[in-house]
CSV table of C-alpha atoms in Angstrom, one decimal:
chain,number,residue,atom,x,y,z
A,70,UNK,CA,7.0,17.5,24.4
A,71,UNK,CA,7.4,14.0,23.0
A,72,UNK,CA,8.4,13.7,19.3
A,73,UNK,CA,5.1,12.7,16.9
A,74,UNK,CA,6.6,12.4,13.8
A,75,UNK,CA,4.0,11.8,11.0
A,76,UNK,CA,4.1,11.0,7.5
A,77,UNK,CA,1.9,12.9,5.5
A,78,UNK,CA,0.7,11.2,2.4
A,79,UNK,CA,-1.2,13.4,-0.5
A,80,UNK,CA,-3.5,12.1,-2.9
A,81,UNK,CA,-2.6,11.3,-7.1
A,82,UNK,CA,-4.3,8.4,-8.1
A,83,UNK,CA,-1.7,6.2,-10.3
A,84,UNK,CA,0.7,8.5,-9.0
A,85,UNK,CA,0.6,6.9,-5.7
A,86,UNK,CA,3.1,5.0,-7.0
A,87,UNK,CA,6.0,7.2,-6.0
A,88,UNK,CA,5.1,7.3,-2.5
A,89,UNK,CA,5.5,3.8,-2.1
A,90,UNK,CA,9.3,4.0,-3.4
A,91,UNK,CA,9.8,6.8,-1.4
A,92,UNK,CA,8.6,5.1,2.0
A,93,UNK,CA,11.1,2.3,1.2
A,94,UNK,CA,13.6,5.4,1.0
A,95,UNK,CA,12.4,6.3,4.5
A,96,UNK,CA,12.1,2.8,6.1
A,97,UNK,CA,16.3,2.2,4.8
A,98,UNK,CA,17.1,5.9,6.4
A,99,UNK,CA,15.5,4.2,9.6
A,100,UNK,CA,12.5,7.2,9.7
A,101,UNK,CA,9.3,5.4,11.2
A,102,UNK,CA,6.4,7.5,11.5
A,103,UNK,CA,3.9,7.6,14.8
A,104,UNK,CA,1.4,8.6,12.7
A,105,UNK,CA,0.4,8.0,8.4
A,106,UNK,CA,-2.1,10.8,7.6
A,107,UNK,CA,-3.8,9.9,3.6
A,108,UNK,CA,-5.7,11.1,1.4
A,109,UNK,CA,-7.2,9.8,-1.5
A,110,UNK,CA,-3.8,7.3,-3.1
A,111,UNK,CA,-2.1,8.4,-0.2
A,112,UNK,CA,-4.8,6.8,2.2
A,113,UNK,CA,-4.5,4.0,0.5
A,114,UNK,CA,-0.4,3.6,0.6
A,115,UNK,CA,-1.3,4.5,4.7
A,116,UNK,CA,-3.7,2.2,5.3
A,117,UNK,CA,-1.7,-0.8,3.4
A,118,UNK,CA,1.3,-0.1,5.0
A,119,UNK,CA,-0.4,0.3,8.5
A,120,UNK,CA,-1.8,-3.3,8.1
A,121,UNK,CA,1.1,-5.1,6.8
A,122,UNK,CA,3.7,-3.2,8.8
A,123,UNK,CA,6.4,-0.5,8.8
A,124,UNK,CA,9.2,-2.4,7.6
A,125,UNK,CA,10.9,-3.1,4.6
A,126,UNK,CA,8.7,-6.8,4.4
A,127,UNK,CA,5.0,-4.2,4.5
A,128,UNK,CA,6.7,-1.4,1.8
A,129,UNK,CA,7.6,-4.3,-0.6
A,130,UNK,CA,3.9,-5.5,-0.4
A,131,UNK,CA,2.7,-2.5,-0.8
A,132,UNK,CA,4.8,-2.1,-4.2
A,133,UNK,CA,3.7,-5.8,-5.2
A,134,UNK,CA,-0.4,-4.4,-4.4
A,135,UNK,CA,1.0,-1.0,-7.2
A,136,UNK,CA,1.8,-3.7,-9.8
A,137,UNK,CA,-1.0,-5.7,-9.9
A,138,UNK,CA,-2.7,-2.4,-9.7
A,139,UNK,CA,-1.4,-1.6,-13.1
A,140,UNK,CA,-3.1,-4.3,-14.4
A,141,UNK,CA,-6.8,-4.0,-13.6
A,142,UNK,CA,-7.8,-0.6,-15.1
A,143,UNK,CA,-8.8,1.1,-11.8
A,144,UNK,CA,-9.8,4.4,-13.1
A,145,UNK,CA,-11.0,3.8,-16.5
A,146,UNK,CA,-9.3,6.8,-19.4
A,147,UNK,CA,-12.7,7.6,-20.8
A,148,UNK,CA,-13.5,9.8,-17.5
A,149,UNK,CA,-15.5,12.9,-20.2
A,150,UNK,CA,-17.8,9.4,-20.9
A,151,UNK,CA,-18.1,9.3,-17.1
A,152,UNK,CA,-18.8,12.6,-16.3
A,153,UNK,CA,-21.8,12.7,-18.9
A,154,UNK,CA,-23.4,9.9,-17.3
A,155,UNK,CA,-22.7,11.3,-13.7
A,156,UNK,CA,-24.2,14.7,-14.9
A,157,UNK,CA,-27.6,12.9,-15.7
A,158,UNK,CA,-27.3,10.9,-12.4
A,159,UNK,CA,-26.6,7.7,-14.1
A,160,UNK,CA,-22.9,7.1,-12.5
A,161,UNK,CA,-21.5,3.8,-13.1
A,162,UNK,CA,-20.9,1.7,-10.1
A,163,UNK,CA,-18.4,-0.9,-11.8
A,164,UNK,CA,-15.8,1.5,-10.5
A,165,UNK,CA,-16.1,1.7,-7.4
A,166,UNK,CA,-17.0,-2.3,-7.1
A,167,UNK,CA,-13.2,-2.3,-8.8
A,168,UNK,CA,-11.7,-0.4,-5.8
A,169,UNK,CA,-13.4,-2.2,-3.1
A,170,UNK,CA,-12.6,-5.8,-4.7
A,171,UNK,CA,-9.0,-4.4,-5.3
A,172,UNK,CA,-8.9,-3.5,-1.1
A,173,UNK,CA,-11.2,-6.8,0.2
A,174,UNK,CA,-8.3,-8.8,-2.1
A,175,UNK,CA,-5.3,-7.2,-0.1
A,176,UNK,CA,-6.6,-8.5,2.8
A,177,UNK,CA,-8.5,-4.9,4.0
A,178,UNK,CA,-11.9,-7.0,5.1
A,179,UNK,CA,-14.9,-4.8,6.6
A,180,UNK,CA,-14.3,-6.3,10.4
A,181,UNK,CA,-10.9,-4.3,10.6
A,182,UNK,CA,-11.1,-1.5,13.0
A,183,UNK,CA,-8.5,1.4,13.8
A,184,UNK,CA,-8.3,0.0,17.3
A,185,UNK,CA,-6.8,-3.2,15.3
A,186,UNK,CA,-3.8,-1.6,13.5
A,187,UNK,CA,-0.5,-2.0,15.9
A,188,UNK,CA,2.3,0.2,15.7
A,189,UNK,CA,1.2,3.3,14.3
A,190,UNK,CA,-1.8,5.8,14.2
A,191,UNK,CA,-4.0,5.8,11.0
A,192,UNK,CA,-6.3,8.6,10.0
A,193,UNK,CA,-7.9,8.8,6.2
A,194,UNK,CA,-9.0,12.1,5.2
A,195,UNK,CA,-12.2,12.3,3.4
A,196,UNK,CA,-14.2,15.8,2.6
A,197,UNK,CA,-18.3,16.4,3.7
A,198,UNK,CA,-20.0,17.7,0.6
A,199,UNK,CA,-23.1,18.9,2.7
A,200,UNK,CA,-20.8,20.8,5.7
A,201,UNK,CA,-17.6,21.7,3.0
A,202,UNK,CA,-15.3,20.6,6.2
A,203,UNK,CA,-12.8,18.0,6.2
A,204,UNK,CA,-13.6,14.3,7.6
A,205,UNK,CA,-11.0,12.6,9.3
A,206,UNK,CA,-11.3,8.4,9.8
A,207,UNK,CA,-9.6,7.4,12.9
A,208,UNK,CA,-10.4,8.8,15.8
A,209,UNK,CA,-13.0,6.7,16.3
A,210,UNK,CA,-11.2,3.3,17.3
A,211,UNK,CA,-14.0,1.3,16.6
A,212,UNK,CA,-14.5,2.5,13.2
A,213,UNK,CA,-14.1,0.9,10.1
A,214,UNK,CA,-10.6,1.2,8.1
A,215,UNK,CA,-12.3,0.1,5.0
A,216,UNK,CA,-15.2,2.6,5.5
A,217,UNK,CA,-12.7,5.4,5.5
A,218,UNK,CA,-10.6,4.3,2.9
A,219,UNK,CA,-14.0,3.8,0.6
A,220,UNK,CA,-14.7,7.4,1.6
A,221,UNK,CA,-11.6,9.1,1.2
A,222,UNK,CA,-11.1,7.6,-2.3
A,223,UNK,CA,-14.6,8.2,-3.9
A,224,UNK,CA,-13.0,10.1,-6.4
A,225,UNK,CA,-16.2,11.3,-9.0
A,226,UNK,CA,-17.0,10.9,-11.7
A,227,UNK,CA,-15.2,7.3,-11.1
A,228,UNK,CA,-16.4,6.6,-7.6
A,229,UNK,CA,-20.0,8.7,-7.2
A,230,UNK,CA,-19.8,10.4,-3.1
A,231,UNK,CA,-20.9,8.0,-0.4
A,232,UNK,CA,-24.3,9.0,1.2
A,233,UNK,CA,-24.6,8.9,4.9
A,234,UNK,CA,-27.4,10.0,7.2
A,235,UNK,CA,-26.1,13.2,7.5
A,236,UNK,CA,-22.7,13.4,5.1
A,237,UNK,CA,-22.1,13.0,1.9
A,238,UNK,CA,-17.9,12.0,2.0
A,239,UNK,CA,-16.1,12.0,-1.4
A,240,UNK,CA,-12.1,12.4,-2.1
A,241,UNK,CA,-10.5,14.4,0.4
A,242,UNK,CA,-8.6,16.0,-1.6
A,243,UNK,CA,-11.8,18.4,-2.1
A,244,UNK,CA,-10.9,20.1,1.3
A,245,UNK,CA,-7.2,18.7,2.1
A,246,UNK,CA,-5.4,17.3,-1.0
A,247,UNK,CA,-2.0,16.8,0.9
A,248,UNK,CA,-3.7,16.6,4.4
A,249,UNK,CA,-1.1,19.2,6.8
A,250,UNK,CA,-3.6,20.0,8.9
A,251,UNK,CA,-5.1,17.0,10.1
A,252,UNK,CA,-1.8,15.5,11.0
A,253,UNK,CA,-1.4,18.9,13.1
A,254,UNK,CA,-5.0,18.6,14.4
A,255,UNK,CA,-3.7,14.9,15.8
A,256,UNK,CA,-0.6,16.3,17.6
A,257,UNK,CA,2.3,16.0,15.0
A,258,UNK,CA,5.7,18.2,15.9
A,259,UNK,CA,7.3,17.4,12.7
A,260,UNK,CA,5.9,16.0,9.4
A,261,UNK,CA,7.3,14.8,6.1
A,262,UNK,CA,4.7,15.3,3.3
A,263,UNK,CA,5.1,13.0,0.1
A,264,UNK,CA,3.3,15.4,-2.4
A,265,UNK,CA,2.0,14.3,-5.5
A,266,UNK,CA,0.7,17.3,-7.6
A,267,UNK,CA,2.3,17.8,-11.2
A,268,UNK,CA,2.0,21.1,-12.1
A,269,UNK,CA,2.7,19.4,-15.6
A,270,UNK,CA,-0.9,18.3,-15.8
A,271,UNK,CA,-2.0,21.6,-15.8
A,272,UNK,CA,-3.4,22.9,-19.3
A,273,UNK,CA,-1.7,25.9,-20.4
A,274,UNK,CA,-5.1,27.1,-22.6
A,275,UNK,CA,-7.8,27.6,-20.8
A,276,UNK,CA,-10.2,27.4,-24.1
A,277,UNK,CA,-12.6,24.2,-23.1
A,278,UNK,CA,-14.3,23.5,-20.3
A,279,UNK,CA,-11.6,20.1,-18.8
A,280,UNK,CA,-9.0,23.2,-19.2
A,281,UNK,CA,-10.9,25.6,-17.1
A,282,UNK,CA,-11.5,23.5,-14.6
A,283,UNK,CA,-8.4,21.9,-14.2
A,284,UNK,CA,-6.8,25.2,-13.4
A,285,UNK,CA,-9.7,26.1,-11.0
A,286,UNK,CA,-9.0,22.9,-9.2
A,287,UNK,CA,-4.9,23.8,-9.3
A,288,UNK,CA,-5.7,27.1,-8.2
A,289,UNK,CA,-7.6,25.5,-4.9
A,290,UNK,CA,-5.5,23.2,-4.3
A,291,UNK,CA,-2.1,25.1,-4.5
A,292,UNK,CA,-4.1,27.8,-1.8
A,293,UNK,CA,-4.9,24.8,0.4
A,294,UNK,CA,-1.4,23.6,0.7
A,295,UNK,CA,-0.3,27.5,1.4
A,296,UNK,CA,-2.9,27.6,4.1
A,297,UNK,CA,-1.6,24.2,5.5
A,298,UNK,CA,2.0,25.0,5.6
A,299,UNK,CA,1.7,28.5,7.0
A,300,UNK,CA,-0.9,26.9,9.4
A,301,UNK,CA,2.3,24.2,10.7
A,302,UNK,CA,4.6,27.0,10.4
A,303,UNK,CA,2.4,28.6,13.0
A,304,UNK,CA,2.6,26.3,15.4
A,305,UNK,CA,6.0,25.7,15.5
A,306,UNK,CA,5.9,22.3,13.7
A,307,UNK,CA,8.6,21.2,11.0
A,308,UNK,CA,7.2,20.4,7.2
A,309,UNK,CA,9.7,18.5,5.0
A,310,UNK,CA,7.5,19.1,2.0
A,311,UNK,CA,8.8,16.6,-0.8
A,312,UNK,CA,7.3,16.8,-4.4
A,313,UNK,CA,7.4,13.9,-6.4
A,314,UNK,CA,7.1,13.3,-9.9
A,315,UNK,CA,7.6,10.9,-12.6
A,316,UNK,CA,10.0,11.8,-15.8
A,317,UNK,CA,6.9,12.3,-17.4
A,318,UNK,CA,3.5,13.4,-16.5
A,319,UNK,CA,1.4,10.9,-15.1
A,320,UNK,CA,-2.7,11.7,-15.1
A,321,UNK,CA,-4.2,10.4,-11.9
A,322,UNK,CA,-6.1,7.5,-14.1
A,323,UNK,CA,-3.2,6.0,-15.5
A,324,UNK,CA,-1.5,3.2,-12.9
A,325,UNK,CA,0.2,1.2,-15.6
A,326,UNK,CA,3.5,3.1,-14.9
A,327,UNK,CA,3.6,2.0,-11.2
A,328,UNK,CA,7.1,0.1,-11.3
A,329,UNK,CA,8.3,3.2,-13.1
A,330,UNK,CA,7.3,5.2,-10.6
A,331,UNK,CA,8.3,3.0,-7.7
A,332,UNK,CA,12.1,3.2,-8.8
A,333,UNK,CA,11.5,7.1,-9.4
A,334,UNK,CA,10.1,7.7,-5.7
A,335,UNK,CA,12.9,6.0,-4.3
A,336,UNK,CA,15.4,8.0,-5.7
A,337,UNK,CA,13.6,11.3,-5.6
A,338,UNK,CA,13.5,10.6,-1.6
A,339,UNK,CA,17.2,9.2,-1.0
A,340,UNK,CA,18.1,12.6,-3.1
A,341,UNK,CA,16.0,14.8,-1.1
A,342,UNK,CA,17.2,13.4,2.1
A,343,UNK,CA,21.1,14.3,0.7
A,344,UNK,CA,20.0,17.7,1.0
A,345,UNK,CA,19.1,17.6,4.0
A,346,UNK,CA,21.0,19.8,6.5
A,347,UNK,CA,23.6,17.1,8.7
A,348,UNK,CA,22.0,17.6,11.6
A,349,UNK,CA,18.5,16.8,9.9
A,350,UNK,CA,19.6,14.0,8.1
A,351,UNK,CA,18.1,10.7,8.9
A,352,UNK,CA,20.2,8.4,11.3
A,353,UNK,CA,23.9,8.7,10.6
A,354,UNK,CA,24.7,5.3,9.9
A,355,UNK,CA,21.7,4.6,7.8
A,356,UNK,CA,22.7,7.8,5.6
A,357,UNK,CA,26.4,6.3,5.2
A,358,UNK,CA,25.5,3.2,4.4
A,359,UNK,CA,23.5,4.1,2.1
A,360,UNK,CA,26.0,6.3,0.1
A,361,UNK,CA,27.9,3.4,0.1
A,362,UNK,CA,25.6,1.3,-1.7
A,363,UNK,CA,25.3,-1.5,1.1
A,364,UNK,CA,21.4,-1.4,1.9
A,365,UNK,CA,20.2,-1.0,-1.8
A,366,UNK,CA,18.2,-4.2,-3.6
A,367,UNK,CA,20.3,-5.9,-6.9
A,368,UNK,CA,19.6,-3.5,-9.9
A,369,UNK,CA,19.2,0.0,-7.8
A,370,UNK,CA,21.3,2.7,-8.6
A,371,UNK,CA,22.9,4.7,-5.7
């Protein structure tokens, strides 16, 4: 069976960040993927990367897209504010009208199809409010990238779901917050899986209800990803799960830490590619050189 290596890229918000560093990581082990499987932040690290390129030149535009990103106020702090209004069905749409500027200005126009992106296979994982199942963008070749990136990002109460004739798509980290099982369902045999849950977020007093149901939420989530990995582990396939996480906790609306992050992600991946068994490693003489210091930028620390 030929090798489908896929990177699997969870969703985080501002946390997003780190996987960018940590694809750089990748790109200077030389591990390319044959498939970039996203959801929510980490469909939108796929989708850039996919149309700029996997190369070094398309992961340091994707870090330049993380920095102006810190800039605009994406996902705006006052969220309780948000969810009031979303409650009494008076969302605010300047939020989502932020996300699709922020995409249309990094060159992700409405004409781009799947069948366009070269080099690599794209699906963006969204969730179906009205079936509860997973919705993955991309195997239709003549669908819309930005469609599926709009979808898998409509995050509530920032981004209300997006109403279709018979779907109603939000976030898919709903159904598939680090998206495993779509990768499998597209014929991976190995996957790495940039994970960006911080169990650091996670009140420790349940009194309130934000509290309550941010520990409902980590309770799903955490049995999604068990159900994922024992589903790979089933089939034979290969998960190198890697968590990343800033030195402090970042909450998925802040994205004014992204160059923080960036550098963070890098070095969390070079490290978790050290302990790697030899024979897994990535290439030898990308892994050499790079304990040598020869393939880092000015002003990264080995």
């Amino acid at each position: 069976m030929k090798r489908k290596l896929a990177f699997v890229l969870g969703g985080g918000g501002g946390r997003g960040a780190l996987q960018a560093g940590a694809l750089r990581a990748l790109f200077e082990a030389d591990l390319y993927p044959d498939m970039l499987v996203g959801t929510s932040a980490g469909a939108v690290n796929a989708a850039y990367l996919a149309m700029r390129g996997l190369n070094l030149a398309g992961v340091a535009d994707l870090e330049k897209a993380w920095l102006v990103a810190a800039g605009l106020n994406l996902f705006p702090a006052n969220f309780l504010w948000l969810t009031v209004r979303t409650l009494f069905n008076r969302p605010t749409p300047v939020v989502s009208h932020r996300l699709q500027e922020f995409f249309l200005s990094n060159g992700l126009s409405p004409e781009i199809r799947f069948a366009d992106i070269q080099g690599v296979r794209l699906y963006l994982v969204a969730a179906d409010l009205n079936s509860g199942k997973t919705v993955v963008f991309g195997n239709d070749p003549e669908g819309s990238v930005l469609e599926g990136l709009l979808a898998s990002t409509a995050l509530p109460p920032w981004v209300s779901p997006i109403a279709k004739p018979d779907q109603l798509l939000m976030d898919g980290g709903a159904t598939s917050t680090l998206p495993i099982e779509p990768a499998l369902a597209q014929g991976a045999t190995e996957i790495i899986a940039l994970d960006l849950q911080d169990l650091r977020m996670i009140p420790t007093e349940v009194q309130g209800f934000g509290p309550f149901m941010a520990r409902v939420i980590n309770i799903v989530e955490n049995r999604q990803k068990e159900l994922e990995l024992a589903l790979a582990e089933a089939h034979g396939v290969r998960v190198r799960l890697v968590h990343l996480q800033g030195q402090d906790p970042t909450p998925l609306w802040d994205f004014t830490r992204s160059a923080e992050l960036i550098e963070i992600g890098y070095q969390q991946m070079w490290k978790e590619m050290d302990s790697w068994p030899p024979n897994h490693r990535p290439p030898w003489l990308a892994w050499f050189s790079h304990k040598l210091g020869r393939n880092l930028k000015p002003g990264r620390k080995s």
